[in-house]
Tab-separated table of C-alpha atoms in Angstrom:
chain	number	residue	atom	x	y	z
A	1	MET	CA	0.000	0.000	0.000
A	2	SER	CA	1.471	3.325	-0.977
A	3	GLY	CA	0.620	6.626	0.582
A	4	THR	CA	1.840	9.766	2.244
A	5	MET	CA	1.473	10.856	5.856
A	6	ASP	CA	0.192	14.292	6.790
A	7	GLY	CA	1.646	16.302	9.657
A	8	ARG	CA	-0.967	15.035	12.160
A	9	GLY	CA	-0.490	11.337	11.375
A	10	VAL	CA	-3.157	10.153	8.938
A	11	VAL	CA	-2.019	8.638	5.660
A	12	PHE	CA	-3.068	9.605	2.138
A	13	LEU	CA	-3.684	13.298	2.747
A	14	GLY	CA	-1.774	15.238	0.138
A	15	SER	CA	-3.894	13.700	-2.612
A	16	PRO	CA	-5.754	16.177	-4.824
A	17	ALA	CA	-8.557	18.032	-3.077
A	18	PHE	CA	-11.906	16.272	-3.260
A	19	PRO	CA	-13.387	18.261	-6.196
A	20	ASP	CA	-10.379	17.493	-8.420
A	21	ALA	CA	-10.135	13.852	-7.365
A	22	ALA	CA	-13.893	13.386	-7.765
A	23	ARG	CA	-13.802	14.818	-11.283
A	24	THR	CA	-11.280	12.144	-12.271
A	25	ALA	CA	-13.290	9.382	-10.604
A	26	LEU	CA	-16.521	10.441	-12.280
A	27	ALA	CA	-14.911	9.894	-15.678
A	28	ASP	CA	-14.198	6.236	-14.816
A	29	THR	CA	-17.351	4.402	-15.926
A	30	ARG	CA	-16.057	0.991	-14.845
A	31	LEU	CA	-15.427	2.294	-11.323
A	32	ARG	CA	-18.928	3.714	-11.140
A	33	THR	CA	-20.414	0.427	-12.378
A	34	ASN	CA	-18.492	-1.604	-9.792
A	35	LEU	CA	-19.468	0.775	-7.000
A	36	ARG	CA	-23.146	0.883	-7.925
A	37	ARG	CA	-23.387	-2.919	-8.094
A	38	ALA	CA	-21.573	-3.499	-4.793
A	39	THR	CA	-23.227	-0.755	-2.746
A	40	THR	CA	-26.688	-1.675	-4.023
A	41	THR	CA	-26.186	-5.308	-3.024
A	42	ILE	CA	-24.952	-4.483	0.479
A	43	ARG	CA	-27.621	-1.816	0.948
A	44	ASP	CA	-30.437	-4.207	0.054
A	45	LYS	CA	-29.107	-6.919	2.382
A	46	ARG	CA	-28.870	-4.416	5.223
A	47	LEU	CA	-32.441	-3.247	4.754
A	48	GLN	CA	-33.668	-6.853	4.739
A	49	VAL	CA	-31.988	-7.921	7.993
A	50	THR	CA	-32.647	-4.705	9.889
A	51	GLY	CA	-36.308	-4.942	8.876
A	52	GLU	CA	-36.542	-8.314	10.621
A	53	LEU	CA	-36.148	-6.719	14.060
A	54	ASP	CA	-39.071	-4.945	15.663
A	55	ASP	CA	-36.705	-3.251	18.099
A	56	TRP	CA	-34.115	-2.067	15.549
A	57	GLU	CA	-34.696	1.607	16.383
A	58	ASP	CA	-34.452	0.797	20.102
A	59	LEU	CA	-31.115	-0.911	19.431
A	60	ARG	CA	-29.872	2.164	17.558
A	61	ALA	CA	-30.920	4.380	20.441
A	62	ALA	CA	-29.199	2.059	22.928
A	63	GLY	CA	-25.992	2.063	20.877
A	64	GLU	CA	-26.018	5.845	20.661
A	65	ALA	CA	-26.635	6.159	24.414
A	66	VAL	CA	-23.771	3.821	25.336
A	67	LYS	CA	-21.358	5.621	23.036
A	68	ARG	CA	-22.337	9.081	24.248
A	69	ARG	CA	-22.063	8.025	27.875
A	70	THR	CA	-18.691	6.397	27.266
A	71	LEU	CA	-17.195	9.469	25.600
A	72	ARG	CA	-18.367	11.642	28.479
A	73	HIS	CA	-16.106	9.676	30.864
A	74	LEU	CA	-13.584	8.302	28.387
A	75	ASP	CA	-10.567	8.820	30.641
A	76	VAL	CA	-12.150	6.776	33.441
A	77	HIS	CA	-13.018	3.868	31.143
A	78	LEU	CA	-9.563	3.815	29.542
A	79	LEU	CA	-7.791	3.656	32.896
A	80	ARG	CA	-10.126	0.867	33.980
A	81	LEU	CA	-9.388	-0.979	30.727
A	82	GLU	CA	-5.649	-0.671	31.376
A	83	GLU	CA	-6.066	-2.149	34.854
A	84	SER	CA	-8.176	-5.051	33.547
A	85	VAL	CA	-5.820	-5.926	30.678
A	86	THR	CA	-2.777	-5.757	32.960
A	87	ARG	CA	-4.487	-7.944	35.551
A	88	ALA	CA	-5.177	-10.544	32.829
A	89	GLY	CA	-1.521	-10.715	31.792
A	90	GLY	CA	-1.468	-8.178	28.936
A	91	VAL	CA	0.649	-5.057	28.562
A	92	VAL	CA	-0.882	-1.676	27.723
A	93	HIS	CA	0.968	1.039	25.805
A	94	TRP	CA	-0.221	4.611	25.246
A	95	ALA	CA	0.477	6.298	21.890
A	96	ALA	CA	-0.204	10.014	21.478
A	97	ASP	CA	0.213	9.958	17.702
A	98	ALA	CA	1.042	7.803	14.701
A	99	ALA	CA	4.804	8.116	15.109
A	100	GLU	CA	4.699	6.892	18.704
A	101	ALA	CA	2.365	4.001	17.865
A	102	ASN	CA	4.558	2.889	14.962
A	103	ARG	CA	7.659	3.083	17.150
A	104	ILE	CA	6.041	0.982	19.882
A	105	VAL	CA	4.915	-1.730	17.463
A	106	THR	CA	8.274	-1.823	15.681
A	107	GLU	CA	10.168	-2.252	18.953
A	108	LEU	CA	7.779	-4.977	20.099
A	109	VAL	CA	8.254	-6.925	16.860
A	110	ARG	CA	12.035	-6.633	17.126
A	111	ALA	CA	11.920	-7.857	20.731
A	112	THR	CA	10.068	-11.090	20.030
A	113	GLY	CA	13.276	-13.174	19.668
A	114	GLY	CA	13.868	-16.055	17.258
A	115	ARG	CA	15.724	-16.023	13.951
A	116	ASP	CA	15.934	-12.761	12.017
A	117	ASP	CA	13.905	-14.069	9.078
A	118	GLU	CA	11.114	-14.912	11.518
A	119	THR	CA	11.110	-11.737	13.551
A	120	ARG	CA	11.125	-9.515	10.496
A	121	GLU	CA	7.608	-10.350	9.414
A	122	VAL	CA	4.128	-10.082	10.886
A	123	VAL	CA	0.678	-11.206	9.773
A	124	LYS	CA	-2.088	-8.640	10.000
A	125	ILE	CA	-5.819	-8.565	10.437
A	126	LYS	CA	-7.782	-5.877	8.639
A	127	SER	CA	-7.422	-2.768	10.785
A	128	MET	CA	-8.433	0.826	10.084
A	129	ALA	CA	-6.288	2.103	12.953
A	130	THR	CA	-3.083	0.611	11.518
A	131	GLN	CA	-3.954	1.970	8.078
A	132	GLU	CA	-4.560	5.371	9.641
A	133	ILE	CA	-1.055	5.495	11.118
A	134	GLY	CA	0.695	3.936	8.114
A	135	LEU	CA	1.984	0.985	10.136
A	136	ASN	CA	2.877	-1.178	7.127
A	137	GLU	CA	5.087	1.553	5.702
A	138	ALA	CA	6.729	2.175	9.090
A	139	LEU	CA	7.460	-1.544	9.521
A	140	ALA	CA	8.855	-1.756	5.996
A	141	GLU	CA	11.274	1.090	6.767
A	142	ALA	CA	12.441	-0.970	9.759
A	143	GLY	CA	12.985	-4.048	7.569
A	144	ILE	CA	9.844	-5.831	8.782
A	145	ALA	CA	7.403	-7.296	6.247
A	146	ALA	CA	3.708	-6.947	7.105
A	147	TYR	CA	1.384	-9.392	5.322
A	148	GLU	CA	-2.293	-8.509	5.066
A	149	THR	CA	-4.421	-11.640	5.515
A	150	ASP	CA	-7.922	-10.262	4.853
A	151	LEU	CA	-8.716	-11.163	1.231
A	152	ALA	CA	-9.603	-7.642	0.114
A	153	GLU	CA	-6.644	-6.136	1.981
A	154	LEU	CA	-4.374	-8.752	0.376
A	155	ILE	CA	-5.650	-7.662	-3.036
A	156	VAL	CA	-4.966	-4.010	-2.242
A	157	GLN	CA	-1.498	-4.833	-0.936
A	158	LEU	CA	-0.548	-6.917	-3.976
A	159	ALA	CA	-1.720	-4.071	-6.229
A	160	ASP	CA	0.257	-1.481	-4.209
A	161	ASP	CA	-3.069	0.320	-4.153
A	162	ARG	CA	-5.132	2.135	-1.531
A	163	PRO	CA	-8.328	0.877	0.134
A	164	SER	CA	-11.438	2.581	-1.222
A	165	HIS	CA	-14.067	1.330	1.240
A	166	ILE	CA	-13.964	0.732	4.990
A	167	LEU	CA	-15.487	-2.726	4.785
A	168	VAL	CA	-14.711	-3.742	1.182
A	169	PRO	CA	-11.289	-2.171	0.497
A	170	ALA	CA	-11.039	-3.573	-3.066
A	171	ILE	CA	-14.571	-2.601	-4.072
A	172	HIS	CA	-13.170	-0.624	-7.020
A	173	LEU	CA	-11.631	-3.725	-8.668
A	174	GLY	CA	-13.376	-6.361	-10.767
A	175	ARG	CA	-12.808	-10.137	-10.686
A	176	ALA	CA	-10.765	-10.196	-13.908
A	177	GLU	CA	-8.455	-7.504	-12.545
A	178	ILE	CA	-7.980	-9.507	-9.344
A	179	ARG	CA	-7.193	-12.685	-11.286
A	180	ASP	CA	-4.537	-10.862	-13.328
A	181	LEU	CA	-3.114	-9.348	-10.147
A	182	PHE	CA	-2.838	-12.721	-8.412
A	183	ALA	CA	-1.181	-14.253	-11.480
A	184	THR	CA	1.478	-11.558	-11.722
A	185	GLU	CA	2.105	-10.467	-8.121
A	186	MET	CA	1.607	-13.377	-5.725
A	187	ALA	CA	4.974	-14.921	-6.559
A	188	ARG	CA	6.745	-11.742	-5.412
A	189	TRP	CA	5.245	-12.119	-1.920
A	190	GLY	CA	5.386	-15.895	-1.476
A	191	ARG	CA	3.522	-18.842	-2.949
A	192	PRO	CA	2.502	-18.049	-6.553
A	193	ALA	CA	-1.034	-18.305	-7.870
A	194	PRO	CA	-2.058	-21.711	-9.337
A	195	GLU	CA	-1.533	-22.219	-13.054
A	196	GLY	CA	-4.598	-21.452	-15.145
A	197	LEU	CA	-6.254	-19.377	-12.412
A	198	THR	CA	-9.731	-18.203	-13.448
A	199	ASP	CA	-11.790	-15.271	-12.154
A	200	ASP	CA	-14.268	-17.593	-10.436
A	201	PRO	CA	-14.701	-16.299	-6.852
A	202	ALA	CA	-14.078	-19.738	-5.347
A	203	ALA	CA	-10.854	-20.138	-7.360
A	204	LEU	CA	-9.634	-16.683	-6.307
A	205	ALA	CA	-10.408	-17.422	-2.653
A	206	GLU	CA	-8.571	-20.762	-2.847
A	207	ALA	CA	-5.519	-19.077	-4.384
A	208	ALA	CA	-5.470	-16.560	-1.542
A	209	ARG	CA	-5.952	-19.323	1.043
A	210	LEU	CA	-2.962	-21.296	-0.272
A	211	HIS	CA	-0.853	-18.158	-0.518
A	212	LEU	CA	-1.566	-17.126	3.074
A	213	ARG	CA	-1.429	-20.521	4.762
A	214	GLU	CA	2.384	-20.658	4.977
A	215	LYS	CA	2.451	-17.155	6.457
A	216	PHE	CA	-0.053	-18.074	9.175
A	217	LEU	CA	2.043	-21.093	10.151
A	218	ARG	CA	5.393	-19.263	10.098
A	219	ALA	CA	4.698	-15.855	11.644
A	220	LYS	CA	5.699	-15.297	15.266
A	221	VAL	CA	3.856	-11.985	15.585
A	222	ALA	CA	0.366	-10.863	14.590
A	223	VAL	CA	-0.987	-7.311	14.502
A	224	SER	CA	-4.674	-6.572	14.807
A	225	GLY	CA	-7.065	-3.743	15.357
A	226	ALA	CA	-10.074	-3.998	17.670
A	227	ASN	CA	-13.767	-3.494	17.188
A	228	PHE	CA	-14.441	-3.182	20.916
A	229	ALA	CA	-12.682	-3.518	24.289
A	230	CYS	CA	-14.517	-3.972	27.583
A	231	ALA	CA	-13.177	-1.859	30.437
A	232	ASP	CA	-14.560	-4.067	33.219
A	233	THR	CA	-12.997	-7.341	32.044
A	234	GLY	CA	-10.174	-6.264	29.695
A	235	THR	CA	-11.717	-8.339	26.918
A	236	VAL	CA	-10.908	-7.278	23.348
A	237	ALA	CA	-13.205	-8.228	20.447
A	238	VAL	CA	-12.621	-8.570	16.712
A	239	VAL	CA	-15.383	-9.481	14.265
A	240	GLU	CA	-14.646	-10.689	10.736
A	241	SER	CA	-15.989	-12.903	7.970
A	242	GLU	CA	-13.116	-15.004	6.638
A	243	GLY	CA	-11.440	-16.732	9.562
A	244	ASN	CA	-8.095	-15.110	8.853
A	245	GLY	CA	-8.532	-13.064	12.001
A	246	ARG	CA	-9.050	-16.155	14.113
A	247	MET	CA	-5.815	-17.628	12.666
A	248	CYS	CA	-3.855	-14.457	13.478
A	249	LEU	CA	-5.302	-14.212	16.972
A	250	THR	CA	-4.475	-17.779	17.959
A	251	LEU	CA	-1.382	-19.088	16.084
A	252	PRO	CA	1.437	-16.514	16.614
A	253	GLU	CA	3.364	-16.306	19.860
A	254	THR	CA	2.863	-12.545	20.214
A	255	LEU	CA	-0.276	-10.521	19.519
A	256	ILE	CA	-0.140	-6.742	19.197
A	257	THR	CA	-3.453	-4.869	19.008
A	258	VAL	CA	-3.596	-1.228	17.942
A	259	MET	CA	-6.891	0.323	19.065
A	260	GLY	CA	-8.293	3.829	18.841
A	261	ILE	CA	-9.158	5.051	22.320
A	262	GLU	CA	-12.805	5.564	21.331
A	263	LYS	CA	-13.353	1.804	20.908
A	264	VAL	CA	-13.575	1.158	24.651
A	265	LEU	CA	-16.931	0.115	26.127
A	266	PRO	CA	-17.699	0.341	29.840
A	267	SER	CA	-18.755	-3.276	30.298
A	268	TRP	CA	-18.978	-6.729	28.742
A	269	ARG	CA	-22.781	-6.464	28.703
A	270	ASP	CA	-22.564	-3.522	26.274
A	271	LEU	CA	-21.349	-5.955	23.605
A	272	GLU	CA	-24.906	-7.310	23.446
A	273	VAL	CA	-26.025	-4.133	21.695
A	274	PHE	CA	-23.122	-3.703	19.304
A	275	LEU	CA	-22.844	-7.329	18.219
A	276	GLN	CA	-26.391	-6.955	16.913
A	277	LEU	CA	-25.879	-3.543	15.325
A	278	LEU	CA	-22.549	-4.118	13.597
A	279	PRO	CA	-23.124	-7.207	11.404
A	280	ARG	CA	-26.550	-6.068	10.217
A	281	SER	CA	-25.239	-2.598	9.342
A	282	SER	CA	-21.977	-3.690	7.729
A	283	THR	CA	-22.447	-6.899	5.746
A	284	GLY	CA	-26.202	-7.342	6.054
A	285	GLU	CA	-25.764	-10.465	8.197
A	286	ARG	CA	-27.610	-11.414	11.370
A	287	MET	CA	-24.294	-12.206	13.073
A	288	ASN	CA	-20.649	-12.205	12.093
A	289	PRO	CA	-19.225	-15.565	10.955
A	290	TYR	CA	-16.244	-15.092	13.298
A	291	THR	CA	-16.402	-13.181	16.576
A	292	SER	CA	-13.113	-13.537	18.465
A	293	MET	CA	-12.671	-12.344	22.045
A	294	TRP	CA	-9.688	-12.654	24.309
A	295	THR	CA	-8.784	-11.454	27.783
A	296	GLY	CA	-5.060	-11.079	28.351
A	297	VAL	CA	-3.177	-14.346	27.925
A	298	THR	CA	-3.954	-17.941	28.894
A	299	PRO	CA	-1.085	-20.445	29.377
A	300	GLY	CA	-1.192	-23.155	26.709
A	301	ASP	CA	-3.913	-21.424	24.708
A	302	GLY	CA	-3.162	-18.783	22.078
A	303	PRO	CA	-0.404	-16.147	22.090
A	304	ARG	CA	2.008	-16.126	25.019
A	305	ALA	CA	2.259	-12.316	24.969
A	306	PHE	CA	-0.416	-9.709	24.374
A	307	HIS	CA	0.213	-5.973	23.892
A	308	LEU	CA	-2.564	-3.397	23.586
A	309	VAL	CA	-1.558	-0.055	22.026
A	310	LEU	CA	-4.108	2.665	22.822
A	311	LEU	CA	-3.997	5.231	20.034
A	312	ASP	CA	-5.009	8.889	20.360
A	313	ASN	CA	-3.776	10.518	17.106
A	314	GLY	CA	-6.176	13.467	17.154
A	315	ARG	CA	-9.041	11.822	19.023
A	316	SER	CA	-8.628	13.952	22.163
A	317	ASP	CA	-8.900	17.090	20.031
A	318	THR	CA	-12.038	15.668	18.421
A	319	LEU	CA	-13.470	14.856	21.833
A	320	ALA	CA	-13.095	18.515	22.845
A	321	ASP	CA	-15.541	19.578	20.108
A	322	THR	CA	-19.023	19.142	21.567
A	323	VAL	CA	-20.635	18.903	18.111
A	324	GLY	CA	-17.947	16.991	16.231
A	325	ARG	CA	-17.185	14.431	18.958
A	326	GLN	CA	-20.123	12.260	17.882
A	327	ALA	CA	-17.948	11.114	14.955
A	328	LEU	CA	-16.024	9.094	17.557
A	329	ASN	CA	-19.149	6.983	18.077
A	330	CYS	CA	-18.480	5.314	14.707
A	331	ILE	CA	-18.246	1.503	14.804
A	332	ARG	CA	-16.789	1.331	11.238
A	333	CYS	CA	-19.764	-0.493	9.729
A	334	SER	CA	-19.659	1.614	6.508
A	335	ALA	CA	-23.464	1.755	6.236
A	336	CYS	CA	-23.174	5.490	5.539
A	337	LEU	CA	-20.917	4.830	2.540
A	338	ASN	CA	-23.349	2.383	0.985
A	339	VAL	CA	-26.246	4.870	0.999
A	340	CYS	CA	-24.291	7.983	0.029
A	341	PRO	CA	-24.982	9.251	-3.522
A	342	VAL	CA	-21.643	11.070	-3.566
A	343	TYR	CA	-19.606	8.024	-2.527
A	344	GLU	CA	-21.447	5.785	-4.986
A	345	ARG	CA	-20.303	7.996	-7.849
A	346	THR	CA	-16.773	8.939	-6.780
A	347	GLY	CA	-15.533	5.939	-4.785
A	348	GLY	CA	-13.224	6.119	-1.801
A	349	HIS	CA	-9.931	7.288	-3.287
A	350	ALA	CA	-11.358	10.743	-3.998
A	351	TYR	CA	-11.577	11.426	-0.260
A	352	GLY	CA	-7.794	11.213	0.121
A	353	SER	CA	-8.055	9.413	3.461
A	354	VAL	CA	-8.272	5.904	4.851
A	355	TYR	CA	-11.720	6.977	6.040
A	356	PRO	CA	-13.830	7.638	2.926
A	357	GLY	CA	-17.493	8.465	2.517
A	358	PRO	CA	-19.683	10.515	4.868
A	359	ILE	CA	-17.961	9.356	8.058
A	360	GLY	CA	-14.582	10.153	6.518
A	361	ALA	CA	-15.820	13.618	5.581
A	362	VAL	CA	-16.440	14.371	9.268
A	363	LEU	CA	-13.768	12.236	10.963
A	364	THR	CA	-10.710	13.007	8.849
A	365	PRO	CA	-10.891	16.825	9.134
A	366	GLN	CA	-11.159	16.508	12.900
A	367	LEU	CA	-8.247	14.067	13.218
A	368	VAL	CA	-5.917	16.125	11.047
A	369	GLY	CA	-7.368	19.640	11.449
A	370	VAL	CA	-9.861	21.199	9.019
A	371	GLU	CA	-7.102	23.251	7.422
A	372	HIS	CA	-5.571	20.015	6.065
A	373	ALA	CA	-8.857	18.600	4.696
A	374	ALA	CA	-10.909	21.692	3.956
A	375	SER	CA	-12.742	20.240	0.955
A	376	LEU	CA	-14.083	17.116	2.698
A	377	PRO	CA	-16.944	18.719	4.704
A	378	PHE	CA	-18.311	19.902	1.352
A	379	ALA	CA	-18.234	16.403	-0.203
A	380	SER	CA	-21.899	15.833	0.564
A	381	THR	CA	-25.355	16.748	-0.673
A	382	LEU	CA	-26.627	16.866	2.954
A	383	CYS	CA	-29.431	14.509	1.904
A	384	GLY	CA	-29.364	12.874	5.358
A	385	ALA	CA	-29.298	9.244	4.141
A	386	CYS	CA	-26.137	8.647	6.199
A	387	TYR	CA	-27.892	9.777	9.381
A	388	ASP	CA	-30.826	7.456	8.721
A	389	ALA	CA	-28.508	4.484	8.096
A	390	CYS	CA	-26.053	5.016	10.959
A	391	PRO	CA	-26.577	2.304	13.614
A	392	VAL	CA	-25.444	4.645	16.399
A	393	LYS	CA	-27.290	7.723	15.077
A	394	ILE	CA	-24.308	9.927	14.282
A	395	ASN	CA	-25.837	13.129	12.918
A	396	ILE	CA	-23.351	13.426	10.077
A	397	PRO	CA	-25.154	16.312	8.312
A	398	GLU	CA	-25.004	18.319	11.546
A	399	VAL	CA	-21.262	17.740	11.868
A	400	LEU	CA	-20.728	18.506	8.173
A	401	THR	CA	-22.375	21.918	8.458
A	402	HIS	CA	-20.493	22.567	11.701
A	403	LEU	CA	-17.170	21.821	9.986
A	404	ARG	CA	-18.148	23.845	6.916
A	405	ALA	CA	-18.623	26.830	9.194
A	406	GLU	CA	-15.160	26.238	10.650
A	407	VAL	CA	-13.628	26.119	7.165
A	408	VAL	CA	-15.378	29.338	6.127
A	409	GLU	CA	-14.388	31.100	9.349
A	410	ALA	CA	-10.776	29.973	8.946
A	411	LYS	CA	-10.672	31.317	5.392
A	412	ARG	CA	-12.296	34.577	6.442
A	413	ALA	CA	-9.776	35.046	9.246
A	414	GLY	CA	-6.954	34.669	6.756
A	415	ARG	CA	-8.263	37.307	4.337
A	416	ARG	CA	-7.792	41.050	4.511
A	417	LEU	CA	-10.844	41.634	2.323
A	418	PRO	CA	-14.101	39.642	2.209
A	419	SER	CA	-14.405	37.105	-0.596
A	420	PRO	CA	-16.993	37.494	-3.400
A	421	GLU	CA	-18.917	34.603	-1.826
A	422	ALA	CA	-18.985	36.349	1.550
A	423	LEU	CA	-20.221	39.548	-0.074
A	424	ALA	CA	-22.904	37.583	-1.941
A	425	MET	CA	-24.055	35.949	1.298
A	426	LYS	CA	-24.266	39.326	3.037
A	427	ALA	CA	-26.307	40.692	0.165
A	428	ALA	CA	-28.574	37.638	0.266
A	429	THR	CA	-29.084	38.117	4.003
A	430	ALA	CA	-30.086	41.740	3.489
A	431	VAL	CA	-32.604	40.693	0.834
A	432	LEU	CA	-34.087	37.680	2.588
A	433	VAL	CA	-34.802	39.482	5.874
A	434	SER	CA	-37.021	42.038	4.101
A	435	PRO	CA	-40.184	40.952	2.219
A	436	ALA	CA	-40.109	44.195	0.215
A	437	ARG	CA	-36.484	43.693	-0.874
A	438	LEU	CA	-37.204	40.057	-1.706
A	439	GLY	CA	-40.060	41.153	-3.956
A	440	TYR	CA	-37.851	43.668	-5.782
A	441	ALA	CA	-35.115	41.055	-6.161
A	442	GLN	CA	-37.543	38.484	-7.582
A	443	ARG	CA	-38.841	40.957	-10.152
A	444	ALA	CA	-35.289	41.930	-11.123
A	445	ALA	CA	-34.242	38.280	-11.373
A	446	ALA	CA	-37.251	37.493	-13.554
A	447	LEU	CA	-36.401	40.296	-15.967
A	448	GLY	CA	-32.698	39.457	-16.064
A	449	GLY	CA	-33.274	35.726	-16.295
A	450	ARG	CA	-35.630	36.009	-19.243
A	451	ALA	CA	-33.102	38.224	-21.018
A	452	LEU	CA	-30.360	35.582	-20.587
A	453	ALA	CA	-32.484	32.490	-21.152
A	454	ARG	CA	-32.620	30.540	-24.395
A	455	ARG	CA	-35.537	28.130	-24.820
A	456	GLY	CA	-36.363	28.431	-21.145
A	457	ARG	CA	-32.870	27.604	-19.846
A	458	ILE	CA	-29.980	29.760	-18.687
A	459	GLY	CA	-26.674	28.282	-19.786
A	460	ARG	CA	-23.108	29.144	-18.824
A	461	LEU	CA	-22.754	32.417	-16.938
A	462	PRO	CA	-19.709	34.700	-16.907
A	463	GLY	CA	-17.372	35.650	-14.071
A	464	PRO	CA	-17.887	34.327	-10.547
A	465	PHE	CA	-21.196	32.690	-11.524
A	466	ARG	CA	-19.352	30.242	-13.792
A	467	GLY	CA	-18.682	27.843	-10.931
A	468	TRP	CA	-22.432	27.274	-10.568
A	469	SER	CA	-23.325	27.179	-14.263
A	470	ASP	CA	-20.402	25.153	-15.677
A	471	SER	CA	-22.027	21.808	-14.965
A	472	ARG	CA	-25.750	22.615	-14.889
A	473	ASP	CA	-28.440	24.603	-16.697
A	474	THR	CA	-30.716	26.846	-14.701
A	475	PRO	CA	-34.436	27.182	-15.525
A	476	ALA	CA	-35.461	30.700	-16.528
A	477	PRO	CA	-37.306	32.449	-13.668
A	478	PRO	CA	-41.111	32.454	-14.047
A	479	THR	CA	-42.822	35.619	-15.217
A	480	GLU	CA	-44.256	36.127	-11.747
A	481	SER	CA	-43.302	34.784	-8.340
A	482	PHE	CA	-45.536	32.593	-6.194
A	483	ARG	CA	-46.033	35.497	-3.781
A	484	THR	CA	-47.262	37.698	-6.633
A	485	TRP	CA	-49.567	34.962	-7.916
A	486	TRP	CA	-50.950	34.453	-4.394
A	487	ARG	CA	-51.736	38.141	-3.959
A	488	LYS	CA	-53.545	38.209	-7.272
A	489	ASN	CA	-55.583	35.035	-6.830
A	490	ARG	CA	-55.972	33.983	-3.200
A	491	GLU	CA	-55.241	36.825	-0.823
A	492	GLY	CA	-58.292	37.651	1.203
A	493	GLU	CA	-59.988	34.293	0.611
A	494	GLN	CA	-59.166	32.932	4.074
A	495	GLY	CA	-60.627	34.343	7.253
């Protein structure tokens, strides 16, 4: 996986701003076809399984309540989690940013002992936190090979590509492309693809299984993320669909888990809510095929050493924002991506972050600072579909408008003179607060619009209006406004 790291520790930023990247993506018809097919399938499955539960809305409300309550006392729950993990035989590390987390993991891998060719490789479970901090790249710089074992992540790694979806990282690639990739690249990383490999899904899965098997059996260290961690027991949970996670969590001698601090839950009983919300919202399944939980270490069963790295990397700053902090409630189900009309047409790469889609548009600017991702809060139509789909009721449109205001204020503070847009908004305010001015403006617009219109449409406009008219026609204003029509025809009828 290639990528760049921004100053605050989130990879990929430095890509073109969203409008430019989206323009390129929109021209890729194959990408749009792949995205539409995949998101429609997942969306339909989600609606089917959530519709089976009479108490689905109650579950959403419960999930939201637990998350809100947890964030309110996050420091208390994290300290309790540290005590529980330590008591169970694990070791807890605190990482303020990506650099510190990468350094901790690198040193732990180097300290595992054994022959050099064994200690210089790790197997990995799909993890957004490790993608966020660029762990694979940091390990590679230290001479340590990190092998992704999730099928889609393996595909992305072999292609030296970037994930484009939280749940389905290779959603932008078709089966024929994956077959060609396996045939040409697998041999560079280990066992080559079978001769005569076809693009049949079962054949592709078998090729990946054979390729990964030797790595599972050889690796001394595994690196994972975490879906949840229970403060009262120290139990960490990972849910997945392929069984690769179970292999990584049980076979290696050392397990290192990198977890964002917002993933902590107060108690084991809280899992009851989230293990119902997550599979239905993510893959449209009633339960995950593999739900792995572990509490510290157990002699003779699983890894002999367990390290939990608690990652901040901008989360404390996000927590300080009383409106934006709700983005930390995210359980990474990606339901918001699958219903977003913008994501469905542009794909994930356009967002320039490991967190694409609506949740990425509110989470990334807060993790890295809005000045480093100023275009993302505007990558939305504010249709509200993401809010309706979110299993923990994150009001993404509210956070988007909140962050848009921050971007506008930051730009205004950096200008000596107001921008044309700011002047236009001031003029609009002056007009809209006065019914008389609004009436004059409507009459003027009707006259001007009819002068510019051709066959009832206003085409490309000059000057600063070009940004609006470049990609859309505007209907010519009607000869009279609704208010004028009402005065003529209905005023005085009521009462």
